[in-house]
CSV table of C-alpha atoms in Angstrom, one decimal:
chain,number,residue,atom,x,y,z
A,130,MET,CA,129.9,204.0,180.8
A,131,PRO,CA,127.6,207.1,180.6
A,132,ARG,CA,123.9,206.5,181.4
A,133,LEU,CA,121.0,208.0,179.4
A,134,LEU,CA,117.6,208.2,180.9
A,135,LEU,CA,115.0,208.1,178.0
A,136,ILE,CA,111.6,209.2,179.1
A,137,ASN,CA,108.6,208.4,176.9
A,138,PRO,CA,106.0,211.1,177.7
A,139,ASN,CA,103.4,208.9,176.0
A,140,THR,CA,101.9,206.1,178.0
A,141,ASP,CA,102.4,203.5,175.3
A,142,MET,CA,104.9,201.0,176.8
A,143,ASP,CA,105.4,199.3,173.4
A,144,MET,CA,106.6,202.6,172.0
A,145,THR,CA,109.1,202.9,174.9
A,146,GLN,CA,110.5,199.5,174.1
A,147,ARG,CA,110.9,200.3,170.4
A,148,MET,CA,112.7,203.6,171.1
A,149,ALA,CA,114.9,201.9,173.7
A,150,ALA,CA,115.8,199.2,171.1
A,151,HIS,CA,116.7,201.9,168.5
A,152,ALA,CA,118.9,203.6,171.1
A,153,ARG,CA,120.7,200.5,172.2
A,154,ALA,CA,121.4,199.4,168.6
A,155,LEU,CA,122.7,202.9,167.8
A,156,PHE,CA,124.9,203.2,170.9
A,157,ALA,CA,126.3,199.7,170.5
A,158,GLY,CA,127.4,199.4,174.1
A,159,THR,CA,128.9,202.8,174.4
A,160,VAL,CA,126.0,204.3,176.4
A,161,THR,CA,123.7,202.6,178.9
A,162,VAL,CA,120.0,203.3,178.2
A,163,GLN,CA,117.4,203.3,181.0
A,164,ALA,CA,113.9,203.8,179.3
A,165,VAL,CA,110.8,204.7,181.3
A,166,THR,CA,107.2,205.4,180.4
A,167,ALA,CA,104.9,208.1,181.7
A,168,ARG,CA,102.7,206.9,184.5
A,169,PHE,CA,99.7,208.9,183.4
A,170,GLY,CA,98.5,210.9,180.4
A,171,ALA,CA,97.6,210.2,176.8
A,172,ARG,CA,98.6,206.9,175.1
A,173,TYR,CA,99.9,209.1,172.3
A,174,ILE,CA,100.3,212.9,172.4
A,175,THR,CA,98.3,214.6,169.7
A,176,ASP,CA,97.3,218.1,170.9
A,177,ARG,CA,98.0,220.9,173.4
A,178,VAL,CA,96.0,219.2,176.2
A,179,SER,CA,97.8,215.9,176.0
A,180,LEU,CA,101.1,217.8,175.6
A,181,THR,CA,100.5,219.8,178.8
A,182,ILE,CA,99.6,216.7,180.8
A,183,ALA,CA,102.7,215.0,179.5
A,184,GLY,CA,104.9,217.8,180.9
A,185,HIS,CA,103.7,216.9,184.4
A,186,ALA,CA,104.2,213.2,183.7
A,187,VAL,CA,107.8,213.8,182.6
A,188,LEU,CA,108.6,215.5,185.9
A,189,ASP,CA,107.0,212.7,187.7
A,190,ALA,CA,109.0,210.1,185.8
A,191,LEU,CA,112.2,211.8,186.7
A,192,ALA,CA,111.3,212.0,190.4
A,193,CYS,CA,110.5,208.2,190.4
A,194,MET,CA,113.9,207.2,189.1
A,195,GLN,CA,115.8,204.7,191.3
A,196,GLU,CA,118.9,204.4,189.1
A,197,PRO,CA,121.8,206.9,188.5
A,198,PHE,CA,122.0,208.7,185.1
A,199,ASP,CA,124.1,211.3,183.3
A,200,GLY,CA,121.7,212.8,180.9
A,201,VAL,CA,118.0,212.8,180.0
A,202,LEU,CA,116.2,212.6,176.7
A,203,VAL,CA,112.5,213.6,176.6
A,204,ALA,CA,111.5,211.2,173.8
A,205,CYS,CA,108.6,213.0,172.2
A,206,PHE,CA,108.8,215.5,169.3
A,207,GLY,CA,106.9,218.2,171.2
A,208,ASP,CA,109.4,218.1,174.1
A,209,PRO,CA,106.8,218.3,176.9
A,210,GLY,CA,108.3,219.5,180.2
A,211,ARG,CA,111.8,219.7,178.8
A,212,GLN,CA,112.5,223.2,180.1
A,213,ALA,CA,111.0,222.6,183.5
A,214,LEU,CA,112.9,219.4,183.8
A,215,ALA,CA,116.1,221.1,182.9
A,216,SER,CA,115.5,223.6,185.7
A,217,ILE,CA,115.4,220.9,188.4
A,218,CYS,CA,117.8,218.3,187.0
A,219,PRO,CA,121.5,218.5,187.6
A,220,VAL,CA,122.5,216.8,184.3
A,221,PRO,CA,121.9,217.7,180.6
A,222,VAL,CA,118.3,217.4,179.5
A,223,MET,CA,117.5,217.2,175.8
A,224,GLY,CA,114.2,217.0,173.9
A,225,MET,CA,113.6,215.0,170.7
A,226,ALA,CA,112.5,218.1,168.8
A,227,GLN,CA,115.0,220.5,170.2
A,228,ALA,CA,118.0,218.2,169.6
A,229,SER,CA,117.0,217.0,166.1
A,230,ILE,CA,116.0,220.5,165.0
A,231,MET,CA,119.3,221.9,166.3
A,232,ARG,CA,121.3,219.3,164.4
A,233,ALA,CA,119.3,220.0,161.2
A,234,ALA,CA,119.9,223.8,161.6
A,235,ARG,CA,123.6,223.4,161.9
A,236,LEU,CA,123.8,222.3,158.3
A,237,PRO,CA,123.6,224.6,155.3
A,238,GLY,CA,120.3,225.6,153.8
A,239,ARG,CA,116.8,225.3,155.4
A,240,PHE,CA,115.0,222.3,156.8
A,241,SER,CA,111.5,221.1,156.7
A,242,ILE,CA,109.6,219.0,159.3
A,243,VAL,CA,107.4,216.2,158.2
A,244,THR,CA,105.2,214.6,160.9
A,245,GLY,CA,101.7,213.2,161.5
A,246,GLY,CA,98.7,214.8,163.3
A,247,ALA,CA,96.9,217.9,162.1
A,248,LYS,CA,97.1,219.7,165.5
A,249,TRP,CA,100.9,219.6,165.6
A,250,GLU,CA,101.6,222.3,163.0
A,251,PRO,CA,101.0,225.4,165.2
A,252,MET,CA,102.7,223.8,168.2
A,253,LEU,CA,105.8,222.9,166.2
A,254,ALA,CA,105.9,226.4,164.6
A,255,GLU,CA,105.9,227.9,168.1
A,256,LEU,CA,108.7,225.6,169.2
A,257,VAL,CA,110.9,226.5,166.3
A,258,GLN,CA,110.1,230.2,166.8
A,259,ALA,CA,111.1,229.9,170.5
A,260,MET,CA,114.4,228.3,169.5
A,261,GLY,CA,115.1,231.3,167.3
A,262,LEU,CA,115.2,229.2,164.1
A,263,ARG,CA,112.1,230.4,162.3
A,264,ASP,CA,114.1,231.7,159.3
A,265,ARG,CA,115.9,228.4,159.0
A,266,LEU,CA,112.6,226.5,158.7
A,267,ALA,CA,111.4,225.9,155.1
A,268,SER,CA,108.0,224.4,156.0
A,269,ILE,CA,106.1,222.0,158.3
A,270,ARG,CA,104.3,219.3,156.3
A,271,ILE,CA,101.6,217.4,158.2
A,272,LEU,CA,100.2,214.0,157.4
A,273,PRO,CA,96.6,213.7,158.6
A,274,GLU,CA,97.0,210.5,160.7
A,275,THR,CA,98.9,210.7,164.0
A,276,GLY,CA,102.3,209.1,164.4
A,277,ASN,CA,101.0,206.1,166.3
A,278,VAL,CA,98.6,205.3,163.4
A,279,LEU,CA,101.3,205.9,160.8
A,280,ALA,CA,103.6,203.5,162.6
A,281,LEU,CA,101.2,200.6,161.9
A,282,ASP,CA,101.0,201.0,158.1
A,283,GLY,CA,104.5,200.5,156.9
A,284,ASP,CA,104.2,200.7,153.1
A,285,GLY,CA,101.3,203.1,153.1
A,286,THR,CA,103.1,205.4,155.4
A,287,CYS,CA,106.3,205.2,153.3
A,288,ARG,CA,104.4,206.4,150.3
A,289,GLN,CA,102.8,209.3,152.2
A,290,LEU,CA,106.2,210.3,153.6
A,291,VAL,CA,108.0,210.2,150.3
A,292,GLN,CA,105.4,212.4,148.7
A,293,ALA,CA,105.4,215.0,151.6
A,294,CYS,CA,109.2,215.1,151.8
A,295,ASN,CA,109.7,215.6,148.0
A,296,ARG,CA,107.1,218.4,148.1
A,297,ALA,CA,108.9,220.0,150.9
A,298,VAL,CA,112.1,220.0,148.8
A,299,HIS,CA,110.5,221.0,145.4
A,300,GLU,CA,107.8,223.4,146.6
A,301,ASP,CA,109.3,224.8,149.9
A,302,GLY,CA,113.0,224.8,149.2
A,303,ALA,CA,114.1,222.4,151.9
A,304,SER,CA,117.6,221.1,151.9
A,305,ARG,CA,116.8,218.3,154.3
A,306,ILE,CA,113.8,216.8,156.1
A,307,VAL,CA,113.3,216.0,159.7
A,308,LEU,CA,110.9,213.2,160.2
A,309,GLY,CA,109.3,214.1,163.6
A,310,GLY,CA,108.0,211.9,166.2
A,311,ALA,CA,108.5,208.6,168.0
A,312,GLY,CA,105.9,207.0,165.7
A,313,LEU,CA,108.0,207.7,162.7
A,314,ALA,CA,111.3,206.3,164.2
A,315,GLY,CA,112.9,203.9,161.7
A,316,PHE,CA,111.1,205.3,158.6
A,317,ALA,CA,114.0,207.5,157.4
A,318,PRO,CA,116.2,204.8,156.0
A,319,ARG,CA,113.2,203.1,154.4
A,320,ILE,CA,112.4,206.2,152.3
A,321,ALA,CA,115.8,207.8,151.9
A,322,SER,CA,116.5,206.5,148.4
A,323,GLN,CA,113.2,207.9,147.1
A,324,VAL,CA,113.6,211.4,148.5
A,325,VAL,CA,115.7,214.0,146.7
A,326,ALA,CA,117.2,215.4,149.9
A,327,PRO,CA,118.6,213.9,153.1
A,328,VAL,CA,116.0,212.6,155.6
A,329,LEU,CA,116.8,212.8,159.3
A,330,CYS,CA,115.0,210.7,161.9
A,331,SER,CA,114.2,212.8,164.9
A,332,LEU,CA,114.8,209.9,167.4
A,333,ARG,CA,118.2,209.0,165.8
A,334,GLU,CA,119.3,212.6,165.7
A,335,SER,CA,118.3,213.3,169.3
A,336,LEU,CA,120.1,210.2,170.4
A,337,LEU,CA,123.3,211.2,168.6
A,338,GLU,CA,123.0,214.7,170.2
A,339,ALA,CA,122.6,213.0,173.6
A,340,GLN,CA,125.7,210.9,172.9
A,341,ARG,CA,127.6,214.0,172.0
A,342,GLN,CA,126.5,215.8,175.2
A,343,LEU,CA,127.3,212.8,177.4
A,344,ALA,CA,130.9,212.7,176.0
A,345,ARG,CA,131.5,216.3,177.1
A,346,PRO,CA,133.0,217.2,180.5
A,347,ALA,CA,130.2,217.5,183.0
A,348,LEU,CA,129.3,221.1,184.1
A,349,SER,CA,128.4,221.8,187.7
A,350,THR,CA,124.8,222.9,187.9
A,351,THR,CA,122.6,224.0,190.7
A,352,PRO,CA,119.0,223.0,190.2
A,353,CYS,CA,116.3,225.4,191.3
A,354,ARG,CA,114.3,223.8,194.1
A,355,GLY,CA,112.3,224.7,197.2
A,356,GLY,CA,109.8,227.4,198.1
A,357,MET,CA,106.9,225.7,196.3
A,358,GLU,CA,103.8,224.7,198.2
A,359,THR,CA,102.0,221.9,196.4
A,360,VAL,CA,98.8,219.8,196.7
A,361,GLY,CA,98.0,216.5,195.1
A,362,LEU,CA,101.4,215.7,193.5
A,363,SER,CA,102.8,212.2,193.7
A,364,PRO,CA,104.9,211.7,196.9
A,365,GLU,CA,107.9,211.2,194.7
A,366,LEU,CA,107.6,214.4,192.8
A,367,GLN,CA,106.7,216.4,195.9
A,368,HIS,CA,109.9,215.1,197.6
A,369,TYR,CA,112.0,215.7,194.5
A,370,LEU,CA,110.9,219.3,194.2
A,371,VAL,CA,111.9,220.0,197.8
A,372,SER,CA,114.9,217.8,198.3
A,373,GLY,CA,116.2,216.6,194.9
A,374,PRO,CA,117.0,213.0,194.1
A,375,ASP,CA,117.7,210.3,196.7
A,376,ILE,CA,120.0,208.6,194.2
A,377,CYS,CA,123.5,209.7,193.2
A,378,VAL,CA,123.5,211.1,189.8
A,379,THR,CA,126.7,210.2,188.0
A,380,HIS,CA,129.0,212.4,185.9
A,381,ASN,CA,131.4,210.9,183.4
């Protein structure tokens, strides 16, 4: 059975457990999920500083792994460290934003992103631009509270999301909505009947993309390592950057 390593770049362990539960329910025994939490950084990523720190924490989390895996999901909608991780990891590496946005962009029409936290709008616009999908993006609609706060107010958050999603459809021309962020996982089915376009959960879509990637024949990759002098990194990360993993990474 293929193994997915789910890395939560936030340091909130309860969030890691919730995302792992979503993943295991979705995969229904077809994929093994190993979920880990960043050892340092922000409890919930909300800005460029916490996102940058999380990129380091994601690399550290990979280096500390003691179990084999066939693919990695960076389970934060900003995808901190995803590209760097992919450059040193011999298996497919996906990000929650990258994977869910790619899946939304494969469908006809344009998509909108709805998420929480005022500082996310420019960061997500840059991410979509870097993916070459700016002309497929209808809009980014931001709720003022961050995702971890929104996760705590079920009915109130549903009302805010319904309003933002319908505005994205009627005012921005969106054909579908991506609910972005770990904090909003599970809200899509709760509001779907009240939104006039399909609503995609970024966690669910990224997990489905991970499942798709894990089902494909493994490609032989040569991670980029060596030649870097470092100071102050964890022993695990320092060793990984020089020598690679001590465990056997599996390929199915």
